[in-house]
């Protein structure tokens, strides 16, 4: 199959509760699909089903023979007294030293190798998690709220990095997000979920769809429709701008 993963008519029920209903999703190499939806929409359940951690009640998932998934969880909780450096945390993921070094260079965290995980900033922790997923040399990245706990500039920097990774490595990306206007410039397709697929397509078309406006309000749709961000700058690990830029909101 040419797609990395093709989910057809997925359904998931727990007792008499419907969690997913007739969900269809295709993930392609080199493409970013962003999954959005309100709390309780089934986003986490869909991700777990795609990862093979949850068996669907109905439907099926076709996976490419060479599929390799790198997963980045929404958050990391570590015991405060646990002596764990970033390098040791990465090594626990099972990847080799060469793969870790290559992934660390791509995400820009090499200088954090000896830093305790508990002392890293929110943006730094998220980049370490992304590095660990990349070290598995995946052709599909599954990123659950990758900017969790990161400030606005750091979020923009992470989305830019994810976009660059998919171009440099040619991998597909499934990304869960709640801020569509921030990921708009760095995604190819949006899938709006509320147990079923309410709407899907290019971010601009989704923002104008009645189902999106009903879920998130017309104000959110208006903000998304007028949002553009033209970058000629970069951000550091903390999300700070390191050269000039211009933007229009």
XYZ file of N, CA and C in Angstrom:
747
model
N 0.836 -1.196 0.000
C 0.000 0.000 0.000
C 0.872 1.249 0.000
N 0.387 2.306 -0.675
C 1.170 3.540 -0.748
C 1.052 4.354 0.533
N -0.101 4.281 1.210
C -0.284 4.991 2.473
C 0.437 4.258 3.588
N 0.847 5.012 4.603
C 1.435 4.383 5.787
C 0.370 3.659 6.603
N -0.811 4.267 6.676
C -1.887 3.693 7.480
C -3.222 4.151 6.910
N -4.150 3.218 6.838
C -5.480 3.528 6.315
C -6.528 2.922 7.244
N -7.243 3.776 7.957
C -8.290 3.333 8.879
C -9.639 3.468 8.188
N -10.392 2.384 8.192
C -11.667 2.358 7.472
C -12.816 2.021 8.417
N -13.791 2.929 8.486
C -15.045 2.712 9.213
C -14.808 2.252 10.653
N -13.879 2.912 11.340
C -13.569 2.522 12.708
C -14.710 2.860 13.656
N -15.057 1.885 14.491
C -16.016 2.109 15.558
C -15.445 1.589 16.854
N -15.765 2.265 17.937
C -15.296 1.836 19.253
C -16.389 2.098 20.269
N -16.746 1.062 21.009
C -17.774 1.182 22.037
C -17.278 0.582 23.337
N -17.649 1.224 24.442
C -17.424 0.678 25.770
C -18.799 0.497 26.412
N -19.286 -0.742 26.411
C -20.641 -0.984 26.883
C -21.633 -0.343 25.931
N -22.496 0.531 26.463
C -23.469 1.208 25.609
C -23.004 2.603 25.195
N -21.744 2.921 25.473
C -21.208 4.230 25.127
C -20.418 4.164 23.824
N -20.807 4.995 22.863
C -20.089 5.084 21.596
C -18.960 6.099 21.724
N -17.737 5.647 21.488
C -16.566 6.520 21.572
C -16.135 6.980 20.184
N -16.145 6.054 19.218
C -15.832 6.371 17.827
C -16.901 5.752 16.942
N -17.295 6.498 15.924
C -18.356 6.017 15.043
C -17.990 6.278 13.581
N -17.695 5.204 12.851
C -17.451 5.273 11.404
C -16.357 6.280 11.048
N -15.228 6.189 11.740
C -14.112 7.110 11.500
C -13.214 6.559 10.399
N -12.877 7.419 9.445
C -11.963 7.046 8.371
C -10.797 8.036 8.355
N -9.602 7.502 8.166
C -8.394 8.319 8.246
C -7.283 7.664 7.438
N -6.605 8.461 6.640
C -5.460 7.975 5.867
C -4.245 8.830 6.190
N -3.129 8.179 6.491
C -1.883 8.870 6.810
C -0.876 8.548 5.730
N -0.353 9.598 5.101
C 0.568 9.459 3.980
C 1.979 9.851 4.373
N 2.945 9.327 3.672
C 4.335 9.706 3.876
C 4.524 11.186 3.528
N 5.233 11.890 4.396
C 5.535 13.288 4.130
C 4.393 14.263 4.343
N 3.274 13.813 4.898
C 2.113 14.670 5.107
C 1.795 14.788 6.603
N 1.343 15.970 7.011
C 0.933 16.198 8.395
C -0.584 16.271 8.457
N -1.177 15.416 9.271
C -2.611 15.445 9.543
C -2.787 15.863 11.003
N -3.581 16.900 11.232
C -3.837 17.375 12.583
C -5.240 16.982 13.013
N -5.328 16.366 14.165
C -6.593 15.897 14.719
C -7.059 16.875 15.790
N -8.234 17.442 15.616
C -8.784 18.386 16.582
C -10.166 17.911 17.011
N -10.651 18.467 18.104
C -11.972 18.132 18.606
C -12.088 18.541 20.059
N -13.310 18.676 20.557
C -13.519 19.078 21.957
C -13.108 17.962 22.905
N -13.043 18.275 24.192
C -12.770 17.251 25.200
C -13.841 16.160 25.126
N -13.395 14.914 25.199
C -14.327 13.803 25.123
C -14.724 13.415 23.712
N -14.036 13.982 22.715
C -14.404 13.716 21.320
C -13.924 12.360 20.826
N -13.001 11.721 21.573
C -12.466 10.435 21.151
C -11.084 10.512 20.540
N -10.427 11.661 20.670
C -9.103 11.833 20.055
C -8.090 10.838 20.627
N -8.028 10.744 21.961
C -7.080 9.819 22.594
C -7.410 8.376 22.239
N -8.684 8.045 22.186
C -9.086 6.675 21.826
C -8.681 6.353 20.391
N -8.810 7.325 19.494
C -8.401 7.101 18.114
C -6.894 6.894 18.026
N -6.132 7.705 18.761
C -4.677 7.548 18.774
C -4.293 6.173 19.315
N -4.910 5.756 20.403
C -4.614 4.445 20.988
C -4.957 3.313 20.014
N -6.017 3.486 19.261
C -6.396 2.478 18.277
C -5.381 2.415 17.145
N -4.929 3.561 16.685
C -3.922 3.606 15.632
C -2.608 2.988 16.107
N -2.261 3.216 17.380
C -1.025 2.649 17.933
C -1.132 1.141 18.176
N -2.341 0.607 18.074
C -2.530 -0.818 18.327
C -2.735 -1.150 19.790
N -2.942 -0.124 20.627
C -3.155 -0.338 22.055
C -4.623 -0.612 22.379
N -5.493 -0.287 21.441
C -6.922 -0.485 21.627
C -7.489 -1.129 20.366
N -8.208 -2.221 20.515
C -8.805 -2.904 19.371
C -10.156 -2.287 19.058
N -10.396 -1.899 17.796
C -11.686 -1.300 17.459
C -12.822 -2.318 17.551
N -14.009 -1.827 17.851
C -15.186 -2.680 17.884
C -15.615 -3.069 16.481
N -15.426 -2.148 15.532
C -15.767 -2.409 14.144
C -14.784 -1.676 13.244
N -14.782 -2.044 11.967
C -13.851 -1.444 11.022
C -12.499 -2.119 11.052
N -11.563 -1.570 10.299
C -10.242 -2.158 10.237
C -9.186 -1.099 9.961
N -7.946 -1.449 10.273
C -6.802 -0.580 9.993
C -5.805 -1.354 9.140
N -5.474 -0.802 7.990
C -4.443 -1.376 7.133
C -3.152 -0.603 7.374
N -2.076 -1.327 7.651
C -0.789 -0.707 7.927
C 0.225 -1.144 6.881
N 1.060 -0.207 6.431
C 2.107 -0.546 5.468
C 3.068 -1.551 6.090
N 3.628 -2.415 5.253
C 4.518 -3.467 5.756
C 5.740 -2.884 6.455
N 6.181 -1.700 6.021
C 7.387 -1.098 6.601
C 7.065 -0.037 7.652
N 5.827 -0.029 8.151
C 5.425 1.005 9.108
C 6.248 0.933 10.387
N 6.824 2.072 10.778
C 7.540 2.213 12.050
C 7.020 3.483 12.718
N 6.435 3.341 13.881
C 5.803 4.472 14.556
C 6.689 5.002 15.675
N 6.840 6.301 15.717
C 7.455 6.986 16.850
C 6.369 7.766 17.570
N 6.171 7.508 18.855
C 5.060 8.108 19.602
C 5.567 9.101 20.633
N 4.966 10.260 20.658
C 5.269 11.293 21.648
C 4.034 11.514 22.498
N 4.061 11.140 23.784
C 2.873 11.294 24.637
C 2.586 12.748 24.948
N 1.391 12.990 25.465
C 0.962 14.351 25.764
C 1.779 14.996 26.878
N 2.135 14.221 27.878
C 2.881 14.790 29.003
C 3.761 13.712 29.626
N 4.732 14.161 30.386
C 5.654 13.257 31.076
C 5.637 13.593 32.562
N 5.400 12.587 33.387
C 5.414 12.780 34.828
C 6.507 11.902 35.427
N 7.490 12.544 36.058
C 8.608 11.833 36.658
C 8.662 12.131 38.148
N 9.061 11.142 38.906
C 9.277 11.339 40.337
C 10.389 12.364 40.538
N 10.131 13.344 41.383
C 11.069 14.457 41.558
C 12.443 13.999 42.032
N 12.494 12.924 42.792
C 13.774 12.466 43.348
C 14.488 11.453 42.449
N 13.902 11.139 41.297
C 14.500 10.147 40.401
C 15.710 10.741 39.687
N 16.920 10.180 39.872
C 18.119 10.720 39.214
C 18.169 10.271 37.752
N 17.626 11.112 36.865
C 17.509 10.736 35.457
C 17.895 11.912 34.567
N 18.997 11.770 33.862
C 19.414 12.806 32.925
C 18.674 12.633 31.606
N 18.724 13.665 30.785
C 18.083 13.595 29.474
C 18.673 12.463 28.638
N 20.011 12.307 28.690
C 20.669 11.260 27.914
C 20.216 9.870 28.362
N 20.112 9.673 29.674
C 19.676 8.381 30.189
C 18.217 8.118 29.821
N 17.395 9.140 29.879
C 15.994 8.999 29.501
C 15.879 8.576 28.036
N 16.685 9.183 27.179
C 16.661 8.826 25.762
C 17.122 7.387 25.550
N 18.153 6.985 26.275
C 18.689 5.629 26.123
C 17.669 4.574 26.555
N 16.822 4.923 27.523
C 15.807 3.972 27.993
C 14.763 3.671 26.928
N 14.725 4.488 25.870
C 13.787 4.248 24.786
C 14.189 3.104 23.887
N 15.417 2.598 24.053
C 15.855 1.432 23.303
C 16.594 1.723 22.027
N 16.743 2.980 21.639
C 17.476 3.323 20.420
C 18.974 3.294 20.671
N 19.748 3.127 19.619
C 21.198 3.114 19.729
C 21.770 4.511 19.887
N 23.032 4.573 20.273
C 23.687 5.861 20.521
C 23.730 6.732 19.266
N 23.979 6.122 18.120
C 24.058 6.875 16.869
C 22.711 7.485 16.514
N 21.641 6.719 16.700
C 20.305 7.215 16.384
C 19.911 8.350 17.337
N 20.289 8.207 18.613
C 19.986 9.251 19.590
C 20.748 10.525 19.258
N 22.010 10.382 18.879
C 22.825 11.550 18.548
C 22.270 12.279 17.325
N 21.846 11.524 16.321
C 21.294 12.133 15.110
C 19.986 12.856 15.409
N 19.130 12.210 16.189
C 17.858 12.833 16.539
C 18.068 14.067 17.414
N 19.028 14.004 18.328
C 19.317 15.139 19.211
C 19.822 16.330 18.422
N 20.631 16.081 17.395
C 21.126 17.162 16.551
C 19.976 17.822 15.792
N 19.016 17.022 15.351
C 17.885 17.544 14.599
C 16.984 18.414 15.472
N 16.788 18.011 16.721
C 15.911 18.772 17.617
C 16.654 19.824 18.429
N 17.986 19.826 18.368
C 18.777 20.864 19.034
C 18.889 20.713 20.538
N 18.946 19.471 21.029
C 19.018 19.279 22.491
C 20.334 18.654 22.938
N 21.330 18.605 22.070
C 22.589 17.957 22.426
C 23.206 18.481 23.701
N 23.082 19.780 23.932
C 23.695 20.395 25.118
C 22.955 20.054 26.407
N 21.798 19.406 26.300
C 21.011 19.060 27.485
C 21.280 17.650 27.980
N 22.203 16.934 27.355
C 22.404 15.509 27.632
C 22.584 15.207 29.114
N 23.354 16.024 29.827
C 23.656 15.746 31.231
C 22.726 16.460 32.205
N 21.716 17.130 31.682
C 20.787 17.868 32.541
C 19.731 16.934 33.123
N 19.423 17.063 34.416
C 18.324 16.276 34.997
C 17.006 16.620 34.316
N 16.209 15.618 34.023
C 14.937 15.846 33.354
C 14.048 16.798 34.146
N 14.107 16.721 35.473
C 13.221 17.526 36.306
C 13.570 19.013 36.259
N 14.769 19.354 35.759
C 15.183 20.751 35.721
C 14.991 21.403 34.355
N 14.462 20.649 33.400
C 14.264 21.192 32.062
C 13.001 22.036 32.002
N 12.995 23.020 31.121
C 11.801 23.828 30.901
C 10.765 23.004 30.136
N 9.543 23.554 30.042
C 8.493 22.847 29.329
C 8.858 22.566 27.881
N 9.416 23.573 27.201
C 9.811 23.398 25.810
C 10.924 22.386 25.650
N 11.863 22.384 26.588
C 12.974 21.439 26.526
C 12.501 19.998 26.734
N 11.579 19.813 27.682
C 11.038 18.469 27.909
C 10.343 17.954 26.658
N 9.544 18.821 26.006
C 8.831 18.387 24.809
C 9.799 18.017 23.690
N 10.906 18.729 23.598
C 11.895 18.398 22.561
C 12.616 17.095 22.886
N 12.828 16.828 24.155
C 13.426 15.543 24.541
C 12.471 14.400 24.184
N 11.174 14.590 24.454
C 10.191 13.574 24.097
C 10.146 13.357 22.585
N 10.213 14.445 21.835
C 10.227 14.345 20.380
C 11.487 13.634 19.900
N 12.611 13.922 20.534
C 13.876 13.271 20.181
C 13.791 11.769 20.406
N 13.209 11.379 21.533
C 13.072 9.955 21.834
C 12.214 9.253 20.780
N 11.157 9.909 20.337
C 10.319 9.328 19.280
C 11.087 9.237 17.965
N 11.865 10.260 17.642
C 12.626 10.283 16.391
C 13.756 9.259 16.371
N 14.322 8.970 17.547
C 15.453 8.043 17.623
C 15.074 6.634 17.190
N 13.794 6.341 17.140
C 13.323 5.037 16.665
C 13.322 4.968 15.138
N 13.719 6.072 14.492
C 13.751 6.173 13.029
C 12.397 5.810 12.418
N 11.338 6.478 12.874
C 9.998 6.148 12.382
C 9.726 6.740 11.009
N 8.783 6.142 10.309
C 8.259 6.806 9.116
C 6.871 7.373 9.383
N 6.371 7.173 10.627
C 5.144 7.823 11.071
C 5.339 8.315 12.495
N 5.180 9.617 12.688
C 5.216 10.215 14.023
C 3.794 10.446 14.504
N 3.492 9.974 15.703
C 2.198 10.220 16.326
C 2.458 11.104 17.540
N 1.973 12.334 17.488
C 2.295 13.342 18.489
C 1.016 13.799 19.182
N 0.879 13.464 20.450
C -0.317 13.798 21.218
C -0.088 15.100 21.980
N -0.702 16.177 21.498
C -0.538 17.513 22.099
C 0.948 17.813 22.320
N 1.747 17.900 21.254
C 3.201 18.053 21.415
C 3.646 19.362 22.046
N 2.765 20.361 22.123
C 3.157 21.644 22.714
C 2.560 21.831 24.101
N 2.157 20.737 24.731
C 1.587 20.793 26.082
C 2.558 21.467 27.051
N 2.091 22.477 27.772
C 2.906 23.140 28.782
C 3.979 24.063 28.238
N 3.856 24.474 26.968
C 4.857 25.342 26.338
C 4.219 26.699 26.042
N 4.989 27.790 26.223
C 4.423 29.114 25.966
C 4.235 29.333 24.462
N 3.606 30.442 24.099
C 3.166 30.659 22.724
C 4.326 30.652 21.729
N 5.435 31.316 22.058
C 6.575 31.329 21.151
C 7.191 29.940 21.027
N 7.241 29.230 22.149
C 7.751 27.868 22.118
C 6.872 26.947 21.291
N 5.551 27.177 21.328
C 4.636 26.380 20.515
C 4.922 26.583 19.032
N 5.077 27.842 18.630
C 5.377 28.131 17.226
C 6.681 27.472 16.799
N 7.675 27.512 17.690
C 8.973 26.915 17.373
C 8.856 25.402 17.200
N 8.088 24.751 18.064
C 7.920 23.300 17.969
C 7.169 22.909 16.707
N 6.138 23.653 16.359
C 5.398 23.346 15.135
C 6.294 23.521 13.902
N 7.126 24.549 13.923
C 8.075 24.737 12.823
C 9.054 23.569 12.741
N 9.512 23.110 13.892
C 10.450 21.991 13.936
C 9.800 20.717 13.391
N 8.575 20.448 13.791
C 7.863 19.265 13.311
C 7.698 19.327 11.796
N 7.385 20.510 11.294
C 7.253 20.696 9.852
C 8.579 20.409 9.143
N 9.677 20.897 9.725
C 10.994 20.671 9.120
C 11.366 19.193 9.153
N 11.026 18.495 10.240
C 11.336 17.076 10.371
C 10.636 16.260 9.292
N 9.365 16.559 9.044
C 8.651 15.770 8.036
C 9.237 15.981 6.646
N 9.766 17.210 6.391
C 10.403 17.455 5.096
C 11.756 16.759 5.008
N 12.551 16.837 6.075
C 13.887 16.268 6.037
C 13.878 14.744 6.074
N 12.938 14.170 6.798
C 12.889 12.713 6.946
C 11.814 12.052 6.090
N 10.918 12.841 5.529
C 9.880 12.286 4.680
C 8.866 11.439 5.413
N 8.726 11.636 6.717
C 7.805 10.818 7.502
C 6.414 11.448 7.521
N 5.415 10.619 7.744
C 4.079 11.123 7.972
C 3.936 11.535 9.424
N 2.985 12.421 9.694
C 2.765 12.911 11.056
C 1.263 12.951 11.340
N 0.868 12.349 12.454
C -0.472 12.537 13.001
C -0.304 13.315 14.287
N -0.906 14.492 14.339
C -0.695 15.390 15.466
C -2.042 15.764 16.084
N -2.152 15.595 17.391
C -3.346 16.031 18.114
C -3.093 17.446 18.629
N -4.036 18.348 18.384
C -3.856 19.728 18.815
C -5.211 20.331 19.161
N -5.209 21.382 19.961
C -6.450 22.099 20.269
C -6.400 23.527 19.759
N -5.257 23.970 19.215
C -5.117 25.331 18.692
C -4.873 25.278 17.193
N -5.954 25.199 16.422
C -5.802 25.036 14.979
C -5.134 26.234 14.332
N -5.390 27.453 14.843
C -4.805 28.621 14.186
C -3.277 28.625 14.309
N -2.719 27.968 15.333
C -1.272 27.918 15.479
C -0.641 26.874 14.556
N -1.341 25.777 14.312
C -0.769 24.722 13.472
C -1.141 24.900 12.007
N -1.948 25.897 11.727
C -2.493 26.075 10.377
C -1.406 26.108 9.305
N -0.324 26.834 9.581
C 0.740 26.976 8.587
C 1.593 25.724 8.465
N 1.439 24.794 9.380
C 2.316 23.622 9.406
C 1.531 22.310 9.378
N 0.413 22.308 8.678
C -0.348 21.063 8.535
C -0.957 21.014 7.144
N -1.124 19.811 6.630
C -1.688 19.632 5.294
C -3.179 19.365 5.335
N -3.614 18.643 6.357
C -5.020 18.259 6.456
C -5.448 18.285 7.916
N -6.665 18.705 8.136
C -7.256 18.726 9.472
C -8.426 17.763 9.506
N -8.511 16.980 10.568
C -9.645 16.095 10.786
C -10.301 16.512 12.095
N -11.541 16.985 12.004
C -12.284 17.447 13.174
C -13.159 16.305 13.661
N -12.912 15.884 14.904
C -13.544 14.690 15.454
C -14.467 15.044 16.611
N -15.635 14.439 16.613
C -16.532 14.489 17.770
C -17.292 13.159 17.793
N -16.593 12.103 18.150
C -16.991 10.707 18.014
C -16.978 10.258 16.546
N -17.537 11.070 15.672
C -17.452 10.820 14.240
C -16.640 11.950 13.601
N -16.319 11.810 12.344
C -15.596 12.869 11.640
C -16.607 13.942 11.229
N -16.521 15.103 11.874
C -17.444 16.197 11.574
C -17.116 16.855 10.240
N -15.819 17.051 10.004
C -15.357 17.645 8.756
C -13.862 17.398 8.647
N -13.356 17.460 7.436
C -11.924 17.276 7.230
C -11.516 17.973 5.946
N -10.236 18.274 5.848
C -9.718 18.946 4.666
C -8.636 19.932 5.041
N -8.373 20.880 4.132
C -7.381 21.923 4.388
C -7.846 22.791 5.561
N -6.907 23.295 6.378
C -7.311 24.099 7.545
C -8.274 25.223 7.236
N -8.071 25.936 6.134
C -8.959 27.055 5.820
C -10.372 26.587 5.515
N -10.501 25.467 4.803
C -11.840 24.965 4.490
C -12.528 24.445 5.750
N -11.757 23.818 6.644
C -12.337 23.332 7.899
C -12.830 24.500 8.745
N -12.074 25.601 8.756
C -12.459 26.754 9.580
C -13.788 27.347 9.145
N -14.147 27.157 7.875
C -15.400 27.701 7.364
C -16.542 26.693 7.387
N -16.256 25.487 7.847
C -17.279 24.449 7.844
C -18.250 24.664 9.009
N -19.549 24.534 8.780
C -20.532 24.737 9.866
C -20.287 23.829 11.077
N -19.810 22.595 10.854
C -19.578 21.686 11.979
C -18.456 22.201 12.871
N -17.395 22.771 12.283
C -16.303 23.340 13.066
C -16.803 24.546 13.863
N -17.576 25.398 13.205
C -18.079 26.598 13.879
C -19.054 26.241 14.992
N -19.804 25.166 14.815
C -20.722 24.745 15.868
C -19.964 24.232 17.085
N -18.846 23.514 16.853
C -18.073 22.950 17.958
C -17.254 24.002 18.687
N -16.642 24.920 17.933
C -15.677 25.849 18.526
C -16.141 27.296 18.539
N -17.269 27.584 17.897
C -17.791 28.934 17.891
C -17.331 29.735 16.685
N -18.132 30.685 16.285
C -17.790 31.484 15.109
C -16.586 32.378 15.368
N -16.374 32.768 16.625
C -15.222 33.627 16.943
C -13.924 32.885 16.650
N -13.849 31.611 17.044
C -12.657 30.814 16.763
C -12.464 30.672 15.268
N -13.550 30.481 14.542
C -13.452 30.343 13.095
C -12.971 31.636 12.449
N -13.465 32.784 12.952
C -13.037 34.072 12.407
C -11.551 34.305 12.651
N -11.104 33.976 13.861
C -9.684 34.141 14.189
C -8.823 33.268 13.281
N -9.271 32.048 13.034
C -8.510 31.137 12.192
C -8.502 31.610 10.759
N -9.637 32.110 10.288
C -9.743 32.501 8.890
C -8.822 33.665 8.549
N -8.598 34.590 9.499
C -7.771 35.755 9.199
C -6.326 35.580 9.631
N -6.007 34.448 10.263
C -4.674 34.274 10.823
C -3.663 33.918 9.749
N -2.605 34.686 9.647
C -1.441 34.312 8.848
C -0.210 34.667 9.643
N 0.856 33.904 9.456
C 2.089 34.177 10.190
C 3.253 33.903 9.250
N 3.938 34.962 8.823
C 5.008 34.827 7.845
C 6.352 34.875 8.567
N 7.042 33.748 8.604
C 8.280 33.651 9.360
C 9.500 33.905 8.482
N 10.381 34.783 8.968
C 11.731 34.827 8.414
C 12.707 34.831 9.595
N 12.314 34.087 10.648
C 13.125 34.025 11.849
C 13.088 32.620 12.420
N 13.900 32.420 13.454
C 13.933 31.151 14.156
C 13.733 31.402 15.640
N 13.336 30.337 16.356
C 13.201 30.402 17.805
C 14.225 29.465 18.434
N 14.672 29.823 19.642
C 15.563 28.916 20.356
C 14.738 27.907 21.158
N 15.420 27.115 22.011
C 14.728 26.073 22.753
C 13.623 26.611 23.649
N 13.760 27.866 24.069
C 12.772 28.462 24.955
C 11.680 29.198 24.175
N 11.797 29.219 22.842
C 10.823 29.897 22.019
C 11.140 31.352 21.758
N 12.302 31.847 22.222
C 12.662 33.242 22.005
C 13.122 33.456 20.565
N 12.753 34.606 20.003
C 13.153 34.933 18.641
C 14.639 35.247 18.601
N 15.333 34.682 17.616
C 16.763 34.901 17.524
C 17.149 35.731 16.303
N 16.165 36.117 15.483
C 16.436 37.080 14.420
C 15.118 37.748 14.042
N 15.194 38.770 13.185
C 14.030 39.598 12.898
C 12.944 38.815 12.172
N 11.698 39.288 12.331
C 10.579 38.690 11.624
C 9.487 39.732 11.442
N 8.555 39.386 10.571
C 7.355 40.191 10.415
C 6.162 39.270 10.409
N 5.040 39.742 10.928
C 3.846 38.912 10.910
C 2.612 39.780 10.829
N 1.544 39.130 10.453
C 0.264 39.801 10.346
C -0.807 38.925 10.940
N -1.595 39.469 11.841
C -2.717 38.733 12.434
C -4.026 39.409 12.037
